[in-house]
Short mmCIF file of C-alpha atoms in Angstrom, two decimals:
data_model
loop_
_atom_site.label_atom_id
_atom_site.label_comp_id
_atom_site.label_asym_id
_atom_site.label_seq_id
_atom_site.Cartn_x
_atom_site.Cartn_y
_atom_site.Cartn_z
CA UNK A 1 0.00 0.00 0.00
CA UNK A 2 1.27 3.47 -0.88
CA UNK A 3 2.40 5.68 1.96
CA UNK A 4 0.19 8.54 3.09
CA UNK A 5 1.88 11.94 2.81
CA UNK A 6 1.03 14.28 5.69
CA UNK A 7 0.92 18.04 5.15
CA UNK A 8 2.91 19.21 8.18
CA UNK A 9 6.10 21.14 8.78
CA UNK A 10 8.79 19.45 10.83
CA UNK A 11 9.37 20.98 14.24
CA UNK A 12 5.94 22.62 14.58
CA UNK A 13 3.59 21.81 17.50
CA UNK A 14 1.27 20.05 15.04
CA UNK A 15 4.13 17.87 13.81
CA UNK A 16 5.15 17.03 17.38
CA UNK A 17 1.59 15.99 18.20
CA UNK A 18 1.42 13.83 15.06
CA UNK A 19 4.77 12.24 15.87
CA UNK A 20 3.70 11.54 19.45
CA UNK A 21 0.67 9.64 18.14
CA UNK A 22 2.87 7.11 16.35
CA UNK A 23 6.43 5.86 16.07
CA UNK A 24 8.78 8.08 14.09
CA UNK A 25 11.70 6.60 12.18
CA UNK A 26 14.22 8.27 14.49
CA UNK A 27 12.62 6.31 17.35
CA UNK A 28 13.20 2.95 15.69
CA UNK A 29 16.77 2.65 17.08
CA UNK A 30 15.31 3.03 20.59
CA UNK A 31 12.93 0.12 20.10
CA UNK A 32 15.70 -2.01 18.58
CA UNK A 33 17.92 -1.30 21.59
CA UNK A 34 20.55 0.64 19.63
CA UNK A 35 19.97 4.19 20.80
CA UNK A 36 22.57 5.68 23.16
CA UNK A 37 20.17 8.47 24.13
CA UNK A 38 16.93 6.72 25.07
CA UNK A 39 15.58 3.37 26.25
CA UNK A 40 12.40 1.55 25.18
CA UNK A 41 10.96 2.13 28.66
CA UNK A 42 11.59 5.88 28.54
CA UNK A 43 10.09 6.10 25.05
CA UNK A 44 7.07 4.12 26.26
CA UNK A 45 6.65 6.54 29.16
CA UNK A 46 6.80 9.48 26.75
CA UNK A 47 4.21 7.93 24.45
CA UNK A 48 1.99 7.34 27.48
CA UNK A 49 2.43 10.97 28.57
CA UNK A 50 4.25 9.92 31.76
CA UNK A 51 7.62 11.48 30.94
CA UNK A 52 8.60 14.75 29.24
CA UNK A 53 9.70 14.80 25.63
CA UNK A 54 13.36 15.08 24.73
CA UNK A 55 14.40 18.70 25.20
CA UNK A 56 16.39 20.38 22.45
CA UNK A 57 20.14 20.52 23.01
CA UNK A 58 23.15 22.03 21.20
CA UNK A 59 23.78 18.79 19.29
CA UNK A 60 20.23 18.78 17.93
CA UNK A 61 20.31 22.51 17.15
CA UNK A 62 23.54 22.07 15.20
CA UNK A 63 22.01 19.26 13.16
CA UNK A 64 18.91 21.29 12.32
CA UNK A 65 21.04 24.26 11.24
CA UNK A 66 23.36 22.21 9.01
CA UNK A 67 20.74 19.93 7.44
CA UNK A 68 19.63 22.32 4.65
CA UNK A 69 23.26 23.01 3.76
CA UNK A 70 24.05 19.30 3.62
CA UNK A 71 20.98 18.64 1.45
CA UNK A 72 21.94 21.37 -1.01
CA UNK A 73 25.50 20.04 -1.25
CA UNK A 74 24.16 16.56 -1.85
CA UNK A 75 21.86 17.78 -4.62
CA UNK A 76 24.77 19.51 -6.35
CA UNK A 77 27.04 16.47 -6.01
CA UNK A 78 24.43 13.97 -7.23
CA UNK A 79 22.38 16.22 -9.53
CA UNK A 80 19.24 15.03 -7.73
CA UNK A 81 16.46 17.15 -6.25
CA UNK A 82 15.51 15.92 -2.76
CA UNK A 83 12.40 17.24 -1.04
CA UNK A 84 11.71 16.93 2.70
CA UNK A 85 8.49 15.04 3.38
CA UNK A 86 6.37 13.61 6.19
CA UNK A 87 4.44 10.40 5.77
CA UNK A 88 2.75 7.41 7.37
CA UNK A 89 2.97 3.80 6.30
CA UNK A 90 0.11 2.69 4.11
CA UNK A 91 0.09 -0.64 5.97
CA UNK A 92 0.34 0.55 9.58
CA UNK A 93 -0.44 4.24 10.05
CA UNK A 94 1.33 4.43 13.41
CA UNK A 95 4.65 3.71 11.67
CA UNK A 96 5.84 7.11 10.51
CA UNK A 97 8.78 8.93 8.97
CA UNK A 98 9.96 12.50 8.54
CA UNK A 99 12.24 12.35 5.54
CA UNK A 100 15.22 14.68 5.13
CA UNK A 101 14.63 14.18 1.44
CA UNK A 102 12.76 12.13 -1.15
CA UNK A 103 13.57 12.01 -4.83
CA UNK A 104 10.93 13.16 -7.30
CA UNK A 105 10.30 9.54 -8.23
CA UNK A 106 10.00 8.53 -4.56
CA UNK A 107 12.45 5.71 -5.15
CA UNK A 108 15.36 7.27 -3.25
CA UNK A 109 15.39 8.30 0.43
CA UNK A 110 17.85 10.79 1.87
CA UNK A 111 18.95 10.60 5.51
CA UNK A 112 21.23 13.41 6.73
CA UNK A 113 23.31 13.30 9.88
CA UNK A 114 25.59 16.05 11.15
CA UNK A 115 27.19 13.93 13.86
CA UNK A 116 30.11 14.11 16.21
CA UNK A 117 33.64 13.13 15.26
CA UNK A 118 33.25 9.43 16.04
CA UNK A 119 30.21 8.82 13.85
CA UNK A 120 31.58 11.00 11.05
CA UNK A 121 34.86 9.06 11.11
CA UNK A 122 32.86 5.83 10.86
CA UNK A 123 31.21 7.21 7.72
CA UNK A 124 34.57 8.31 6.32
CA UNK A 125 35.66 4.70 6.71
CA UNK A 126 32.71 3.59 4.58
CA UNK A 127 30.29 2.39 7.25
CA UNK A 128 26.95 3.70 8.47
CA UNK A 129 26.88 3.73 12.30
CA UNK A 130 24.74 0.80 13.40
CA UNK A 131 22.49 2.94 15.57
CA UNK A 132 21.10 4.62 12.44
CA UNK A 133 20.22 1.44 10.54
CA UNK A 134 16.76 0.97 12.12
CA UNK A 135 15.85 4.57 11.24
CA UNK A 136 16.91 4.10 7.63
CA UNK A 137 15.05 0.79 7.31
CA UNK A 138 11.86 2.32 8.74
CA UNK A 139 12.12 5.14 6.21
CA UNK A 140 12.53 2.65 3.36
CA UNK A 141 9.55 0.71 4.69
CA UNK A 142 7.30 3.78 4.88
CA UNK A 143 8.41 5.09 1.48
CA UNK A 144 8.31 1.60 -0.08
CA UNK A 145 11.71 2.43 -1.53
CA UNK A 146 14.73 0.22 -2.11
CA UNK A 147 17.64 2.62 -1.56
CA UNK A 148 18.67 5.35 0.83
CA UNK A 149 21.64 7.67 0.63
CA UNK A 150 23.09 8.22 4.08
CA UNK A 151 24.80 11.61 4.27
CA UNK A 152 27.28 12.47 7.02
CA UNK A 153 28.19 16.15 7.08
CA UNK A 154 30.76 17.74 9.39
CA UNK A 155 29.81 21.32 8.56
CA UNK A 156 32.84 22.16 6.42
CA UNK A 157 33.99 19.48 3.99
CA UNK A 158 31.91 17.81 1.29
CA UNK A 159 29.46 15.37 2.87
CA UNK A 160 30.17 11.66 2.92
CA UNK A 161 27.53 9.76 0.93
CA UNK A 162 26.91 6.07 1.57
CA UNK A 163 24.34 3.98 -0.29
CA UNK A 164 22.16 1.74 1.91
CA UNK A 165 20.01 -0.93 0.26
CA UNK A 166 16.70 -2.22 1.55
CA UNK A 167 17.09 -5.22 3.85
CA UNK A 168 13.69 -6.92 3.84
CA UNK A 169 14.41 -9.53 6.57
CA UNK A 170 15.58 -6.70 8.84
CA UNK A 171 12.49 -4.64 8.01
CA UNK A 172 10.26 -7.62 8.81
CA UNK A 173 11.87 -7.93 12.26
CA UNK A 174 11.66 -4.18 12.76
CA UNK A 175 7.95 -4.00 11.93
CA UNK A 176 7.28 -6.88 14.35
CA UNK A 177 9.12 -4.99 17.12
CA UNK A 178 7.29 -1.75 16.29
CA UNK A 179 3.94 -3.53 16.50
CA UNK A 180 4.84 -5.12 19.85
CA UNK A 181 5.94 -1.76 21.22
CA UNK A 182 2.82 0.03 20.02
CA UNK A 183 0.65 -2.67 21.57
CA UNK A 184 2.44 -1.95 24.87
CA UNK A 185 1.69 1.77 24.49
CA UNK A 186 -2.01 1.06 24.04
CA UNK A 187 -2.26 -1.63 26.72
CA UNK A 188 -0.17 0.21 29.30
CA UNK A 189 2.12 -2.80 29.73
CA UNK A 190 5.74 -1.74 30.07
CA UNK A 191 7.87 -3.17 27.24
CA UNK A 192 10.96 -5.25 27.80
CA UNK A 193 13.51 -5.06 25.01
CA UNK A 194 15.32 -8.20 23.96
CA UNK A 195 18.59 -6.37 24.50
CA UNK A 196 17.71 -5.59 28.12
CA UNK A 197 16.51 -9.16 28.71
CA UNK A 198 19.79 -10.63 27.48
CA UNK A 199 21.85 -8.19 29.57
CA UNK A 200 19.69 -8.76 32.65
CA UNK A 201 20.00 -12.55 32.35
CA UNK A 202 23.76 -12.20 32.04
CA UNK A 203 23.90 -9.97 35.14
CA UNK A 204 21.77 -12.41 37.17
CA UNK A 205 24.07 -15.30 36.25
CA UNK A 206 27.12 -13.22 37.14
CA UNK A 207 25.55 -12.13 40.45
CA UNK A 208 24.78 -15.74 41.35
CA UNK A 209 28.35 -16.77 40.48
CA UNK A 210 29.72 -13.85 42.51
CA UNK A 211 27.72 -14.86 45.60
CA UNK A 212 28.99 -18.43 45.26
CA UNK A 213 32.56 -17.21 44.73
CA UNK A 214 32.40 -14.97 47.82
CA UNK A 215 31.15 -17.89 49.91
CA UNK A 216 33.91 -20.15 48.59
CA UNK A 217 36.49 -17.40 49.20
CA UNK A 218 35.35 -16.96 52.80
CA UNK A 219 35.42 -20.71 53.38
CA UNK A 220 38.94 -21.06 51.95
CA UNK A 221 40.15 -18.07 53.99
CA UNK A 222 38.78 -19.65 57.18
CA UNK A 223 40.49 -22.93 56.32
CA UNK A 224 43.87 -21.18 55.94
CA UNK A 225 43.43 -19.38 59.25
CA UNK A 226 42.74 -22.68 61.03
CA UNK A 227 46.01 -24.04 59.62
CA UNK A 228 48.12 -21.12 60.93
CA UNK A 229 50.51 -22.44 63.63
CA UNK A 230 50.00 -20.93 67.11
CA UNK A 231 52.00 -17.77 67.66
CA UNK A 232 52.85 -17.32 63.97
CA UNK A 233 51.85 -13.95 62.48
CA UNK A 234 52.40 -14.86 58.84
CA UNK A 235 52.96 -17.88 56.63
CA UNK A 236 53.65 -18.37 52.90
CA UNK A 237 53.43 -21.58 50.87
CA UNK A 238 52.09 -22.84 47.53
CA UNK A 239 51.70 -19.36 46.03
CA UNK A 240 49.73 -17.91 48.97
CA UNK A 241 50.82 -15.68 51.84
CA UNK A 242 48.62 -15.21 54.89
CA UNK A 243 49.27 -12.86 57.77
CA UNK A 244 47.67 -11.14 60.69
CA UNK A 245 47.69 -7.35 60.30
CA UNK A 246 46.75 -4.70 62.83
CA UNK A 247 43.76 -2.62 61.79
CA UNK A 248 42.75 0.64 63.38
CA UNK A 249 39.14 1.02 64.38
CA UNK A 250 36.87 3.38 62.53
CA UNK A 251 36.54 6.94 63.81
CA UNK A 252 33.27 7.83 65.49
CA UNK A 253 32.92 11.29 63.95
CA UNK A 254 29.62 12.01 65.68
CA UNK A 255 31.28 11.58 69.10
CA UNK A 256 34.30 13.59 67.94
CA UNK A 257 32.13 16.51 66.90
CA UNK A 258 30.06 16.29 70.07
CA UNK A 259 33.23 16.33 72.21
CA UNK A 260 34.27 19.58 70.57
CA UNK A 261 30.73 20.98 70.71
CA UNK A 262 30.41 21.11 66.91
CA UNK A 263 26.89 20.55 65.50
CA UNK A 264 26.53 17.35 63.50
CA UNK A 265 25.15 19.36 60.58
CA UNK A 266 28.54 21.05 60.26
CA UNK A 267 29.79 17.92 58.49
CA UNK A 268 27.84 18.87 55.36
CA UNK A 269 29.96 21.97 54.84
CA UNK A 270 33.05 19.76 54.52
CA UNK A 271 31.65 17.09 52.26
CA UNK A 272 33.40 16.56 48.95
CA UNK A 273 31.40 16.78 45.77
CA UNK A 274 28.95 13.92 45.43
CA UNK A 275 28.84 11.55 42.49
CA UNK A 276 26.26 9.50 40.66
CA UNK A 277 26.59 5.76 41.23
CA UNK A 278 25.02 3.10 39.01
CA UNK A 279 23.71 0.22 41.10
CA UNK A 280 22.03 -3.02 40.05
CA UNK A 281 20.10 -5.41 42.28
CA UNK A 282 17.87 -8.43 41.71
CA UNK A 283 14.12 -7.88 42.08
CA UNK A 284 11.03 -10.09 41.67
CA UNK A 285 9.70 -10.11 38.12
CA UNK A 286 6.45 -8.60 39.41
CA UNK A 287 8.39 -5.53 40.54
CA UNK A 288 9.46 -4.46 37.03
CA UNK A 289 9.14 -0.70 37.45
CA UNK A 290 11.10 2.43 36.70
CA UNK A 291 11.67 5.54 38.75
CA UNK A 292 9.79 7.57 36.17
CA UNK A 293 6.77 5.26 36.61
CA UNK A 294 6.55 6.23 40.25
CA UNK A 295 6.69 9.98 39.65
#
């Protein structure tokens, strides 16, 4: 079925509302677990109206400013007129795309990126960064096209142009994932990406092995201590050295401050800068929640 072209301008409130009511091509990497900026759960929360939309940042502003320049350079290099367009899939209207450019025949899609040094270097080496593949495939699916030119533009030199062909098996998997995600949006059931599932299973196995290793370590340490001869402070044999070491007790800072009549709250003035710590812990499957869900 032919795609349905939508008469909207990218970046307008109307376009944002339309995009929120479906899955845009730039959101496909999130659902496929390849986005470094968003997770399927956060996207789900945004689609459900439970989390704020992505705020504009300097990286996004730079891309928007350079995109028209990159498109014009591409047109001159390839002698091809490319027109921005917005459309929905003729098969599933919730699958959507905002094209940086479509050829007059509709057979060629243009995807422009004005990325950082790492992604641009990847393009210079002849490869499209993997995190952009789902977006390109969704655009090809919506446009029912077979080829996309990926353009990487650094803002000064001629853009790098890489041809990406339609990968139908990949598109089939992508559409299945998009449908599953959209079902979760409508049902209110939080999605679980395959990527997260694999990583979580790996962590649980590692955590179980770590607990067992700690228990075995403690048992072996106790066995060595039992074998220490009376009156001996250290012993070395078979690649292992064991010794008794003096250890100072911890300082009771609350008592110290009280002894000098310093309020306990005075400690806060001498704290070093805090840091953000990433922590993982096992939970029951029924407790699959996110902090944003609770807010």
